[in-house]
Every structure is written in structure tokens, then in C-alpha cells.
Coordinates of C-alpha atoms and ligand atoms in Angstrom, one line a residue:
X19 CA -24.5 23.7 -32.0
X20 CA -27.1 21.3 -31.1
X21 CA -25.3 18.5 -32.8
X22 CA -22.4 19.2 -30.9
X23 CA -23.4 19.0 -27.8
X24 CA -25.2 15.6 -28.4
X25 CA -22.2 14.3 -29.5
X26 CA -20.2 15.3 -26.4
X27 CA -23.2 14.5 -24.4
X28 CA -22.8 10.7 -25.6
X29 CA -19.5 10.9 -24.4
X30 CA -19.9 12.7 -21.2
X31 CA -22.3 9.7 -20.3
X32 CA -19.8 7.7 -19.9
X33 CA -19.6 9.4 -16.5
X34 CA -23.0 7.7 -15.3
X35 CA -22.8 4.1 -15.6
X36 CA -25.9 2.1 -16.7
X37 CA -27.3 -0.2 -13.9
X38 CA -25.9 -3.3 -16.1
X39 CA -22.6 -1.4 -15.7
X40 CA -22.7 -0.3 -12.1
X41 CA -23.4 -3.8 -11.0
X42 CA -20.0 -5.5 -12.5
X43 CA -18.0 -2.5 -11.2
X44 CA -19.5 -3.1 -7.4
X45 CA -19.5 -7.0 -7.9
X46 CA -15.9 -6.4 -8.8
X47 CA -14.9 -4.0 -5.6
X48 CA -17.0 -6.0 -3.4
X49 CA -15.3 -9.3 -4.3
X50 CA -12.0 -8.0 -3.9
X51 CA -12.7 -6.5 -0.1
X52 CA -14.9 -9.3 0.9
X53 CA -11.3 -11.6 0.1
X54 CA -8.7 -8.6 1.5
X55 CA -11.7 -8.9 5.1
X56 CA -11.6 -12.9 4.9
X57 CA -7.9 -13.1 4.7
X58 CA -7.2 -10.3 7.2
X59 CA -6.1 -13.1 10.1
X60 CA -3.6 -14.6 7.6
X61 CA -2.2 -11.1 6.0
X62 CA 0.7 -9.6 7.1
X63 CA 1.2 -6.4 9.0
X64 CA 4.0 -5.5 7.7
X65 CA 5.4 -6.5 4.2
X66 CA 9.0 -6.0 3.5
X67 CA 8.8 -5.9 -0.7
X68 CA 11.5 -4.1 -3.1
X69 CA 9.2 -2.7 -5.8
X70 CA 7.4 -0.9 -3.2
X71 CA 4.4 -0.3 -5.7
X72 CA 6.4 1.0 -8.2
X73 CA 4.5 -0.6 -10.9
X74 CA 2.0 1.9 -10.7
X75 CA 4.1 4.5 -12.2
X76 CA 3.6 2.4 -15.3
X77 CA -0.3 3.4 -15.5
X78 CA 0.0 7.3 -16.4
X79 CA -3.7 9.1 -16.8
X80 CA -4.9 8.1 -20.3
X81 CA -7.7 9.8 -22.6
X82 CA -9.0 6.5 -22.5
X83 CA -9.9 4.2 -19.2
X84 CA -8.8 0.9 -18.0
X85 CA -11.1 -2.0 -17.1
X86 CA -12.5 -2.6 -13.3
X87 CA -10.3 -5.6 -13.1
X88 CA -7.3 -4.3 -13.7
X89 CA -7.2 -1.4 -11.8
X90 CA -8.4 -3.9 -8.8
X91 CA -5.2 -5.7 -9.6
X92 CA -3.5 -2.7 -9.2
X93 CA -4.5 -1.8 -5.8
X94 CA -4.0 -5.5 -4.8
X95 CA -0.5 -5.5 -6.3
X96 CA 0.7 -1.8 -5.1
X97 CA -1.6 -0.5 -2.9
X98 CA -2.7 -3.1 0.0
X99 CA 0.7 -5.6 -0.6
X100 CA 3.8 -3.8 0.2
X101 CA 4.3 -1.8 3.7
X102 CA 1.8 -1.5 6.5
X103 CA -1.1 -3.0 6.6
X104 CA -3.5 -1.1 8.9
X105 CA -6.3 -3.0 8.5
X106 CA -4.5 -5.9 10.6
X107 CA -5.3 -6.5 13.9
X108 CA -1.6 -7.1 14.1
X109 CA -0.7 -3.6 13.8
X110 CA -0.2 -2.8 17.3
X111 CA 2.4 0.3 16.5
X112 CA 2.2 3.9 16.7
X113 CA -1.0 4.6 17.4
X114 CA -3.2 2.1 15.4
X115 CA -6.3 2.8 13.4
X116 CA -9.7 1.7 12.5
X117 CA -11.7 0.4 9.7
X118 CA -14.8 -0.6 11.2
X119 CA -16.9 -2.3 7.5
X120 CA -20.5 -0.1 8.4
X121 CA -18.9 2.9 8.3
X122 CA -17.5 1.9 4.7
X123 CA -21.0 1.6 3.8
X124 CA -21.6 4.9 5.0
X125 CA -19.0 6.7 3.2
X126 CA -20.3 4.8 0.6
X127 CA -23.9 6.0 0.5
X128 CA -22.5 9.7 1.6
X129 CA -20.6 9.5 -1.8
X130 CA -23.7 8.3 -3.8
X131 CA -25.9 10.8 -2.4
X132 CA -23.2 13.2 -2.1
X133 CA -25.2 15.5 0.5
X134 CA -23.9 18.9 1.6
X135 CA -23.6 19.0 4.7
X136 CA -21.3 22.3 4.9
X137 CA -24.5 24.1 5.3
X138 CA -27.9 24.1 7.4
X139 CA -29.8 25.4 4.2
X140 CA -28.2 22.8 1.7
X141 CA -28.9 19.8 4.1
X142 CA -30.7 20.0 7.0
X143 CA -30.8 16.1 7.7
X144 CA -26.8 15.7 7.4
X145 CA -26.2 18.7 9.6
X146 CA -28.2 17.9 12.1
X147 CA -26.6 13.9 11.9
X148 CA -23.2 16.2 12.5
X149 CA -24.6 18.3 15.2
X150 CA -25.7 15.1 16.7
X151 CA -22.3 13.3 16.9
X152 CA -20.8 16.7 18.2
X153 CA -23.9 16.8 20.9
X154 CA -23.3 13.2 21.9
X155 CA -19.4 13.8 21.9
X156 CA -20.0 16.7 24.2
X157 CA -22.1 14.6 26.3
X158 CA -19.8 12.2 26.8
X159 CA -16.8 14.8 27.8
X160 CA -19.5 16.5 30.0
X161 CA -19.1 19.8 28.2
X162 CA -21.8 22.3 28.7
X163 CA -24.6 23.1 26.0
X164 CA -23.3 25.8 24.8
X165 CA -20.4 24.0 23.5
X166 CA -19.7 22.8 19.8
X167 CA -17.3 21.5 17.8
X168 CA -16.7 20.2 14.3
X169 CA -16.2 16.6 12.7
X170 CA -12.5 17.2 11.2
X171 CA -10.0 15.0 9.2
X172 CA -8.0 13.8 11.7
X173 CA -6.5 14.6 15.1
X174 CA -4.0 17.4 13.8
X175 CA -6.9 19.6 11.8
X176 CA -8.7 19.5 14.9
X177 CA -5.6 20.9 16.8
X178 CA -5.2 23.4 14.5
X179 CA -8.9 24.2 14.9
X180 CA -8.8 24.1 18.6
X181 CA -4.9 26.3 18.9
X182 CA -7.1 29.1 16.2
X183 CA -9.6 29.4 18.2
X184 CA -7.4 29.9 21.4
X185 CA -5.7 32.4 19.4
X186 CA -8.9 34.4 18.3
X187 CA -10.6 34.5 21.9
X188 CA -8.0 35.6 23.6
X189 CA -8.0 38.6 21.0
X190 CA -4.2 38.3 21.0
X191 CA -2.4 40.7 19.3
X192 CA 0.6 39.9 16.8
X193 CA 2.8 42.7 18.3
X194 CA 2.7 40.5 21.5
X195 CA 3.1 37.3 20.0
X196 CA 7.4 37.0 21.3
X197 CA 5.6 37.0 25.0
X198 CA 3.0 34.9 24.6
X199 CA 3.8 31.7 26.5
X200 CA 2.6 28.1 26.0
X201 CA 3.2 25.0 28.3
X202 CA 2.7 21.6 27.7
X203 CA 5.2 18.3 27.6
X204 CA 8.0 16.8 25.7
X205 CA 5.4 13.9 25.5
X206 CA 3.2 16.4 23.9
X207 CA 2.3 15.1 20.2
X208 CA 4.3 16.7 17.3
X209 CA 1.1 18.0 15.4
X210 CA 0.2 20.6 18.9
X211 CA 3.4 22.2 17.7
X212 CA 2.8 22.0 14.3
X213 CA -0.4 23.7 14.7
X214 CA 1.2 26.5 16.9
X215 CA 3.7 27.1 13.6
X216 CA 0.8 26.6 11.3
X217 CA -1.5 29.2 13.4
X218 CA 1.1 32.2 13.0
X219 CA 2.2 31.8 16.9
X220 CA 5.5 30.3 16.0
X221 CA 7.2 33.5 17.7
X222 CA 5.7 32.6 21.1
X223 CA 7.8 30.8 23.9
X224 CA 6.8 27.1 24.5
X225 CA 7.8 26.0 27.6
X226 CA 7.7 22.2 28.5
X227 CA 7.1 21.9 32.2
X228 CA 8.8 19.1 33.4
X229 CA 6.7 15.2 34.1
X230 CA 6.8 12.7 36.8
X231 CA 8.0 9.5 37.0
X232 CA 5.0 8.6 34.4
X233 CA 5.3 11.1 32.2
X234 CA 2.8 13.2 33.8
X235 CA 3.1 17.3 33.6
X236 CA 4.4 17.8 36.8
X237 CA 1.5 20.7 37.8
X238 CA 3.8 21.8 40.8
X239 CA 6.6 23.2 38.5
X240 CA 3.7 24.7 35.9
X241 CA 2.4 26.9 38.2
X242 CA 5.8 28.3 39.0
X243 CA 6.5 28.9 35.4
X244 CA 3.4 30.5 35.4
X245 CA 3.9 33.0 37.8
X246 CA 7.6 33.8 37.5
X247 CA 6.7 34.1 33.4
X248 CA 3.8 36.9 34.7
X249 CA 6.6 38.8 37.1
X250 CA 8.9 38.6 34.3
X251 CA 6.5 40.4 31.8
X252 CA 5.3 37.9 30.0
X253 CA 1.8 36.7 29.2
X254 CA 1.0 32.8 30.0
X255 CA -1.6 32.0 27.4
X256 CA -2.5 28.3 27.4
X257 CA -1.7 25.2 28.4
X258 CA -1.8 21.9 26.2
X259 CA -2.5 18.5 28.0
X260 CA -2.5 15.4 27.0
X261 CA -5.1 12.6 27.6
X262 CA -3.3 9.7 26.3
X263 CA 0.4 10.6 25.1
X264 CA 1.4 8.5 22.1
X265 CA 4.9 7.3 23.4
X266 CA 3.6 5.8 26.8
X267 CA -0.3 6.6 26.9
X268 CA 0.1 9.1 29.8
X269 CA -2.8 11.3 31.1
X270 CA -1.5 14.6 32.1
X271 CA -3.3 15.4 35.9
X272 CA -6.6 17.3 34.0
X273 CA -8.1 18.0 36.9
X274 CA -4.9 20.3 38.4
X275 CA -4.3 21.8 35.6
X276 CA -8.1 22.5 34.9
X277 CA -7.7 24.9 38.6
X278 CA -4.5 26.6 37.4
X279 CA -5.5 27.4 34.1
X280 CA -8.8 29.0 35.5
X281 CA -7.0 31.0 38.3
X282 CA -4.5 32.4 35.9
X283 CA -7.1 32.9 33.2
X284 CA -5.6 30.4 30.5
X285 CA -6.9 28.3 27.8
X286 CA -6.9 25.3 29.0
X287 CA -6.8 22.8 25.6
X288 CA -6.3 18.9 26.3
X289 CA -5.1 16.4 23.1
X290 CA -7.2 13.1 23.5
X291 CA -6.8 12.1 19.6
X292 CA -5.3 8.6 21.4
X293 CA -6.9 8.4 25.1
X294 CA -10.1 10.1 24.6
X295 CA -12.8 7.6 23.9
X296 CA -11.4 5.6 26.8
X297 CA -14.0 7.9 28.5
X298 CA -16.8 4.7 26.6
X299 CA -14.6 2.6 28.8
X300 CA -16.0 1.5 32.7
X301 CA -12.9 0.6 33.5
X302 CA -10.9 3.7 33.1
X303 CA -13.1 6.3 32.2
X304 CA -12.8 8.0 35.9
X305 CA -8.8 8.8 34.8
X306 CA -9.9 11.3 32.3
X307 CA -12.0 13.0 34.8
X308 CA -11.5 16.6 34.4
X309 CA -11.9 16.5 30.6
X310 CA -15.1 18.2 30.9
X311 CA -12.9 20.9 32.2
X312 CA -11.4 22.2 29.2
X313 CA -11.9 25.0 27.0
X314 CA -10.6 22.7 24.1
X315 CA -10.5 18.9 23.6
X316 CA -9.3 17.0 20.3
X317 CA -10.7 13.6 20.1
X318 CA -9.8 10.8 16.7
X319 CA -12.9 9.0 16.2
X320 CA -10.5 6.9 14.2
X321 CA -8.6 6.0 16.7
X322 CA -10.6 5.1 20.1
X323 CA -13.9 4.7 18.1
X324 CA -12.5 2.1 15.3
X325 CA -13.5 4.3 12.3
X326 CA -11.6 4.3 8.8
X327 CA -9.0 7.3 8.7
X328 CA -10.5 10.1 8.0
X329 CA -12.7 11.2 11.2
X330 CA -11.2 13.8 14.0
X331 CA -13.3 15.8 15.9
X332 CA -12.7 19.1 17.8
X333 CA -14.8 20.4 20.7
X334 CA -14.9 23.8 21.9
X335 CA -16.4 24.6 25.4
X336 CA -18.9 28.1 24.0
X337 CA -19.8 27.4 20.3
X338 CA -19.8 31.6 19.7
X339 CA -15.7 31.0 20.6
X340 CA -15.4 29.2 17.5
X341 CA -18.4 30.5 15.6
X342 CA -16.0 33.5 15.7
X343 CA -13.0 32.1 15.2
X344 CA -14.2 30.6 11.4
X345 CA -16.8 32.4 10.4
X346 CA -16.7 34.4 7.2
X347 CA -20.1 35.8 5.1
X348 CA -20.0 36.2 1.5
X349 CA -22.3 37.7 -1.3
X350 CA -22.9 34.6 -3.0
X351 CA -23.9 32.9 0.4
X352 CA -26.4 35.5 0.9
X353 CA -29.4 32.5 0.5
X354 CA -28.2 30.7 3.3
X355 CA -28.2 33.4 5.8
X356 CA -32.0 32.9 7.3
X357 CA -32.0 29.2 7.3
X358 CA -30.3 28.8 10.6
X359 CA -31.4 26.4 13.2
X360 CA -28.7 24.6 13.8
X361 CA -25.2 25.6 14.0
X362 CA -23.6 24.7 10.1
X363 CA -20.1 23.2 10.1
X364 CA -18.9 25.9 7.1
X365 CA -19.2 28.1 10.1
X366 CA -17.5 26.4 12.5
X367 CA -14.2 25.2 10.7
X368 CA -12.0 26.1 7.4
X369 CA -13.8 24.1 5.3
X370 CA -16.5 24.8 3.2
X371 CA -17.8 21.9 0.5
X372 CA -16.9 19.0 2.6
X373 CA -17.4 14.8 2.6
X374 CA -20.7 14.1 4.7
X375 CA -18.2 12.7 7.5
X376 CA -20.8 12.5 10.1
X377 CA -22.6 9.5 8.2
X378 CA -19.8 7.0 8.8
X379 CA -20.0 7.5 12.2
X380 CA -23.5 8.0 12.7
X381 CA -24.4 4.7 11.0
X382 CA -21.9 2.2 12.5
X383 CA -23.4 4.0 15.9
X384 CA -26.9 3.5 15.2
X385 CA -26.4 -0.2 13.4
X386 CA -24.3 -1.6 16.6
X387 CA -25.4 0.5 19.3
X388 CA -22.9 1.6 22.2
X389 CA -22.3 -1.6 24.0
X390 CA -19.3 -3.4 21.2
X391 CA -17.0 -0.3 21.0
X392 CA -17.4 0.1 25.1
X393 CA -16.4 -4.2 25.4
X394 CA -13.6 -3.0 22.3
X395 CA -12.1 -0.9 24.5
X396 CA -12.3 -2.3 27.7
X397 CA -10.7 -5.5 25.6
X398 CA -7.8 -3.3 24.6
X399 CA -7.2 -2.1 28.2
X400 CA -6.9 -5.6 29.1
X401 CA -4.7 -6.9 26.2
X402 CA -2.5 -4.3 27.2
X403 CA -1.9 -5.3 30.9
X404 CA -2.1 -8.8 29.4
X405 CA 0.9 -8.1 28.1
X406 CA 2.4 -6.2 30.1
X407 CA 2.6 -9.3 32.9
X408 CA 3.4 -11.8 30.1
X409 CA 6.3 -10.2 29.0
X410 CA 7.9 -9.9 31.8
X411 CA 7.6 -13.8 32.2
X412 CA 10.4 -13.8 28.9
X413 CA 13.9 -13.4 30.0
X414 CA 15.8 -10.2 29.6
X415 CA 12.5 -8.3 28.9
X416 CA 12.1 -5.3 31.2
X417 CA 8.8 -2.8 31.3
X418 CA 8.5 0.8 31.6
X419 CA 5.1 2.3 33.9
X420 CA 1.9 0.5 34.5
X421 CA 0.1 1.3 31.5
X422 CA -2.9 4.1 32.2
X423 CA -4.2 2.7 29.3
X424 CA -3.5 0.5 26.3
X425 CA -0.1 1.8 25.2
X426 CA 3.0 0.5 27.2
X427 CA 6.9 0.4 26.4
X428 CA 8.8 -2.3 27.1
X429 CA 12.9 -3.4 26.2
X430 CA 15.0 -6.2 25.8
X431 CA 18.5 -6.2 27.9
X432 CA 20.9 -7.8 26.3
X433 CA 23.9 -9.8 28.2
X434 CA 26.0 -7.7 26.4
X435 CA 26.7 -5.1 23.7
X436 CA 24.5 -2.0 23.5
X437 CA 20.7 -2.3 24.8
X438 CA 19.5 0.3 22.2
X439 CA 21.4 -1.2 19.4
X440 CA 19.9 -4.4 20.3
X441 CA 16.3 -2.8 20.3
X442 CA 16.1 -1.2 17.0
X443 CA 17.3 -4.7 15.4
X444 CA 14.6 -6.6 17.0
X445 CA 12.5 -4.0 15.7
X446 CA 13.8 -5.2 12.4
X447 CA 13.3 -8.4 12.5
X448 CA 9.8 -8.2 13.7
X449 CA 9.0 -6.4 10.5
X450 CA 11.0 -9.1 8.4
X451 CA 8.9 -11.8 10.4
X452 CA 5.4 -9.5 9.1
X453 CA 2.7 -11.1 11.6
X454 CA 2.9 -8.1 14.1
X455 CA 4.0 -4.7 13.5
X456 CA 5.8 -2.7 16.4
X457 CA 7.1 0.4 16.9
X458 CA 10.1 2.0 19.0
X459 CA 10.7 5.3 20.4
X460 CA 13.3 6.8 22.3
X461 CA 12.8 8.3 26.1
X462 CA 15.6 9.8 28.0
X463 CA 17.6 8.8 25.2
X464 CA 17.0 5.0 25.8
X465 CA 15.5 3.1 22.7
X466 CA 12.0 1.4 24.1
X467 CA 9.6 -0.8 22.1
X468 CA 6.2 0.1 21.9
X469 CA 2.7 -1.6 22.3
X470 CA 0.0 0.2 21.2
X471 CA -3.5 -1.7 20.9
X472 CA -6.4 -0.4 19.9
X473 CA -7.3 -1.7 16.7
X474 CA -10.7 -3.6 16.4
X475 CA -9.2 -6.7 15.3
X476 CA -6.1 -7.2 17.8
X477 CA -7.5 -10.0 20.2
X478 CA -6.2 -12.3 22.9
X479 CA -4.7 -14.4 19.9
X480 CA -2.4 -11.5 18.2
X481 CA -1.1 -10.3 21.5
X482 CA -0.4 -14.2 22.1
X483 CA 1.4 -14.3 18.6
X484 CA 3.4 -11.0 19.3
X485 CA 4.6 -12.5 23.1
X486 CA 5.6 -15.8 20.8
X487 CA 7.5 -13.7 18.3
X488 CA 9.0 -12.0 20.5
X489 CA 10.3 -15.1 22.9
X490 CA 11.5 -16.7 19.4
X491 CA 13.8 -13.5 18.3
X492 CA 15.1 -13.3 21.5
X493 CA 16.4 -16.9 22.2
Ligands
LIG504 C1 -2.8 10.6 16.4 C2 -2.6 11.7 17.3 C3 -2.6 13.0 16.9 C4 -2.7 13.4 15.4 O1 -3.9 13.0 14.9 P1 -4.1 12.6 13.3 O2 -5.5 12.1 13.3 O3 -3.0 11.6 13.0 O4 -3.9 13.8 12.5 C5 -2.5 14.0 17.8 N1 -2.3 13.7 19.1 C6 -2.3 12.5 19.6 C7 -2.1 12.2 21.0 C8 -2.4 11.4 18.7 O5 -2.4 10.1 19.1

């Protein structure tokens, strides 16, 4: 028996690299993403290529491995060639990502260490760096101290989170789910209704109260759904804002809606995922004023705070309402139950053994301080008006609102044949022409382009470039 088990030990080592080792495999990696960061500027955001990494399909899981170098080549080849290119700073569609290098670093040493930080008991120290960023994120939307939250995956697990925990403190029951009603917008994003399906409310009636000329829920209008829906029988249950809609960046009027939900007794749940860390930002923080109204507020740390995907954030206004909502005890957790300081994320959210997600934000925080991602996205507010005047200066161009904040849509009217038409071919042939990558969407059934900035790396230059492009495909 013993001789067995040496024998597969020797093997089994195979899983812990010798230092010798470990230092060609990071020379490697770090070689290849110090070129991919050095060549960023010159790199397309968009490549048009037919294989469309198909290659890989030729590398099945073996019993044996592959060297460093060519699975590098791999990636290089598959991966981070053909489509979109996030990374650029010439990705200035949908709504555009992060990838700030520290916080590499820090998902780096999280994965080394690989601390738990599901629990108080397991790991204290990353916790408490979790409870911190949710303190300081609570801070920063003026939520009370008793509120909490959790660091998520993304912007959608935190709606999900968020839509749960409305569920749960309400103390709904399902026998009343047909005349539950929810408002929001047609601007609202996709994943609030997802989350509504998702949540087991898909029976209830989702009203979408009618916007302003900006795309604004008009607040008059909501509170006459809400009271003929409450003569009628039925039972208004929460209202979903948006701080920053993706198509056109527009803040729903927080503070009014803030003073309906409370007089009618509704959660009150607000989707910043895009606009939310525009709060960091002098120049239009004061628009997002009644955020700290909320019972519920979904912010994408990366989005607004430049991170690598991978970081959402939920926040609830009374950490018991969610505490609630996700907790669950089990036998075999019975060890953790004294140790209990601080609020542990297991108990705040679905997951249990979870990535120590707090560290890559915590460290790119601590390293650089406030005052870069404040001038990031006050640079981003600009860029956007930027181009919003300078596009207007190209023939046949015509803009939708003001933007609120660093997403705008725009069109080109052509002389003749169908605008629309025209549109979605330019989008085309921006993508064929690979230095800036745009998007289009369609409101009141007219095709507009989008510009969305907020990645760390689009500057004066790129918005420059995309104004150029776009002058040249429209001669
Ligand atoms: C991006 C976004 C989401 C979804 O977040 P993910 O992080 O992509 O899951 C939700 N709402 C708004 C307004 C967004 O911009």
C-alpha cells in the first residue's frame, strides 16, 4: 500500500511546480501580457477573422499536458485575436469594461493564497477586506449603517440578489404572485427581468410606466398606475430604477420615486451596474442624488471602477433584510457559528466557497488611492460631450439627448434610401475597419448608434480616431 501511494504521490506532484518550474511558467505568462499591454494602442477592437478560434477544438483534454508555450500560443491565436477585444480603449460599445493591471495582481495573489473568504471563521482578514469595500460602497451611496451588501459576479447576480431579497421582505406569498405588480422602464436592462423570471415572480404584472423626452420614468404616470393598480385589487410591490440606462445613459428621477415608493410602502430597488460610480465623479455626482434613498442599489465595479470582469456588488439598505433572505445553517457548519464579528458573505448571498473577490478591488484602491478613477471618470464625462459637439460638426450626423453621462446615441441621415438601413451598415463597416468598436440599438423603432465610454484606456485620441472613422465612412 505504501508503495503505492509513493508512486502516485510522485505523480500527483506534478501538481506543485518546483520554484525552477514556476518561474518559466510566470516568465512565460508575464511576457506574453506585458506584449498584449504594450501593443494595446495598436490592437484592434474588433477583428473580423473566419476561423473564429476554431483551432482550439484541435487541443482535446489529454492524460498528458502541453508545454507553457504552446498553450500561450493558443490563447494568442484563439483567444485574444478574433472578435472583441475588451481590453482596447477603443471599445466604446455596449457598455464597456475594465481591466485595470493591480487588480490582476490581486486576483493573482487571492489565487495563490486562495483564502476563504465565504466565512468570518475561515478568514477573518479577507472578510473584513469584503466588509470594507461594501462599508466604503455604502458610504459612498449614503446608505445607513445598518446596511450591507455583497461583492457578486457581475451586475445581473446582484439583481437577482437585490429582486430575492425584495421578494423575502415583503413576505410575499406565491398564491398572490398573479397581483403582485412591478414598474420600471422599457429602458430598464434585460437582466431586472431576467432576475424577476429567475426569482419565481415571473407570474407577476410588470408594468413599464411611460419616460420623458430623455428617457426618464415619467413619475407623474407611476403614481397613477400605482393607485388605480391598489383600487383595482392589486398589490404594487416595487419599483426598479435605473441610474444610468444602457441604451442612452438615462437616470430615472431617484429622488421622486424615492417619495412614492415610501408613501405606498414599495421596494424601491435602483440598477446603477452602468451610472453608479459616477457618484466618484464632481461633476455629476449631484444627478444621482437620491440613491441613498433606496432599499436596493446594484453597482459593476467593473464597469464605473475599471476592474477586470468579474466584480458586481449589491447593496441592501438593513443587512438583517438580506441576512434573511440567504441565510441557511447546516450541521457541518456548526464550527463557524460563534466566530461572528463581522457579517460573512456565505450569509449574505448564494454562494458559499467563493474567489476572494474583494482583493482585486481592495488593492488597486489602496495602490492608487481615490483621486485616478475620480479624474477617469470625470475624463469619460467629458469625452462624451466631446463628442457629442464634434459630431455634429460632420454632415448628415444628427444626436439624440444631452448625455447625463458618458453614453450618447447619435445617427447618420442619409440623402436618400432608408436611415436605419444606412445605420446598421456603417455599423458594419466600422467593425471591418477594427480601430473602434461601436454599437447600435434601436428606440422607437429608429436604428441609433451608440457611444459608450468608460473604459480606462479610451482618451482624447480614440474618441478623435472614432470622429475620423466616422467622417471617412460617411464621405
Ligand atoms: C451591465 C449592466 C447590467 C448587467 O450587469 P453584468 O455585470 O453584465 O451582469 C445590468 N444593468 C445595467 C444598467 C448594466 O449596464
Amino acid at each position: 500500500m505504501i508503495d503505492k501511494i509513493k508512486q502516485l504521490e510522485k505523480i500527483s506532484r506534478q501538481l506543485e511546480p518546483i520554484a525552477e518550474e514556476r518561474l518559466k511558467l510566470r516568465e512565460t505568462v508575464i511576457d506574453y501580457s506585458e506584449s498584449f499591454i504594450n501593443d494595446i494602442e495598436k490592437s484592434k477592437a474588433y477583428n473580423i477573422t473566419t476561423d473564429k478560434g476554431s483551432q482550439l477544438l484541435d487541443y482535446p483534454i489529454k492524460e498528458t499536458g502541453l508545454s507553457i508555450e504552446k498553450i500561450i500560443e493558443l490563447l494568442r491565436f484563439n483567444v485574444d485575436r478574433p472578435g472583441l477585444n475588451p481590453a482596447s480603449g477603443g471599445h466604446i460599445a455596449y457598455v464597456p469594461g475594465g481591466g485595470i493591471y493591480p487588480s490582476s495582481l490581486g486576483d493573482f495573489l487571492a489565487d495563490i493564497t486562495n483564502r476563504y473568504s465565504g466565512v468570518f471563521y475561515a478568514n477573518p482578514g479577507a472578510v473584513r477586506i469584503e466588509n470594507i469595500l461594501i462599508r466604503w460602497l455604502c458610504d459612498i451611496f449614503g446608505f445607513p449603517s445598518e446596511a450591507s451588501g455583497n461583492l457578486t459576479s457581475g451586475g445581473s447576480i446582484a439583481n437577482l440578489i437585490a429582486i430575492v431579497a425584495a421578494r423575502d421582505h415583503k413576505k410575499l406569498s406565491a398564491k398572490n404572485f398573479h397581483k403582485l405588480v412591478i414598474y420600471s422602464t422599457s429602458q430598464a436592462h434585460h437582466c431586472t427581468r431576467k432576475s424577476i423570471k429567475i426569482s419565481g415572480l415571473y407570474e407577476t404584472i410588470q408594468k413599464d410606466v411611460p419616460m420623458d423626452d430623455h428617457f426618464r420614468m415619467d413619475t407623474v404616470v407611476l403614481t397613477e398606475l400605482i393607485s388605480n393598480d391598489l383600487k383595482n385589487g392589486l398589490i404594487p410591490f416595487m419599483v426598479i430604477a435605473s441610474a444610468g440606462t444602457t441604451d442612452t445613459g438615462a437616470i430615472d428621477p431617484l429622488k421622486e420615486i424615492a417619495i412614492i415608493c415610501k408613501s405606498y410602502d414599495l421596494w424601491f430597488h435602483i440598477d446603477a451596474a452602468y451610472g453608479g460610480f459616477f457618484i466618484l465623479s464632481e461633476l455629476v455626482k449631484e444627478k444621482l442624488n437620491g440613491i441613498e434613498l433606496a432599499d436596493s442599489v446594484v453597482i459593476d465595479p467593473h464597469k464605473g471602477l475599471f476592474l477586470p470582469y468579474g466584480s458586481g456588488a449589491v447593496l441592501i439598505r438593513n443587512a438583517k433584510w438580506l441576512y434573511d433572505s440567504q441565510h441557511m445553517q447546516a450541521n457541518y457548519m456548526q464550527d463557524t457559528f460563534d466566530d461572528i464579528d463581522e457579517l460573512s458573505p456565505a450569509d449574505l448571498s448564494p454562494e458559499l466557497t467563493k474567489p476572494f473577490r474583494g482583493l482585486r478591488m481592495w488593492l488597486p484602491l489602496q495602490l492608487f488611492g481615490l483621486a485616478p478613477f475620480r479624474a477617469a471618470l470625470s475624463e469619460k464625462i467629458w469625452l462624451c460631450r466631446y463628442f457629442y459637439r464634434e459630431i455634429q460638426k460632420i454632415d448628415g450626423f444628427e444626436v439624440g439627448p444631452y448625455p447625463e453621462l458618458s453614453i450618447m446615441t447619435y445617427r447618420y441621415m442619409p440623402k436618400t434610401g432608408n436611415a436605419d438601413e444606412y445605420n446598421l451598415d456603417l455599423i458594419k463597416r466600422v467593425k471591418e475597419e477594427g480601430s473602434v468598436f461601436l454599437s447600435s440599438t434601436t428606440i422607437d423603432g429608429s436604428v441609433y448608434l451608440r457611444l459608450a465610454v468608460l473604459s480606462f484606456r479610451t482618451h482624447l485620441s480614440t474618441i478623435n480616431k472614432c470622429l475620423e472613422i466616422l467622417r471617412e465612412l460617411t464621405k
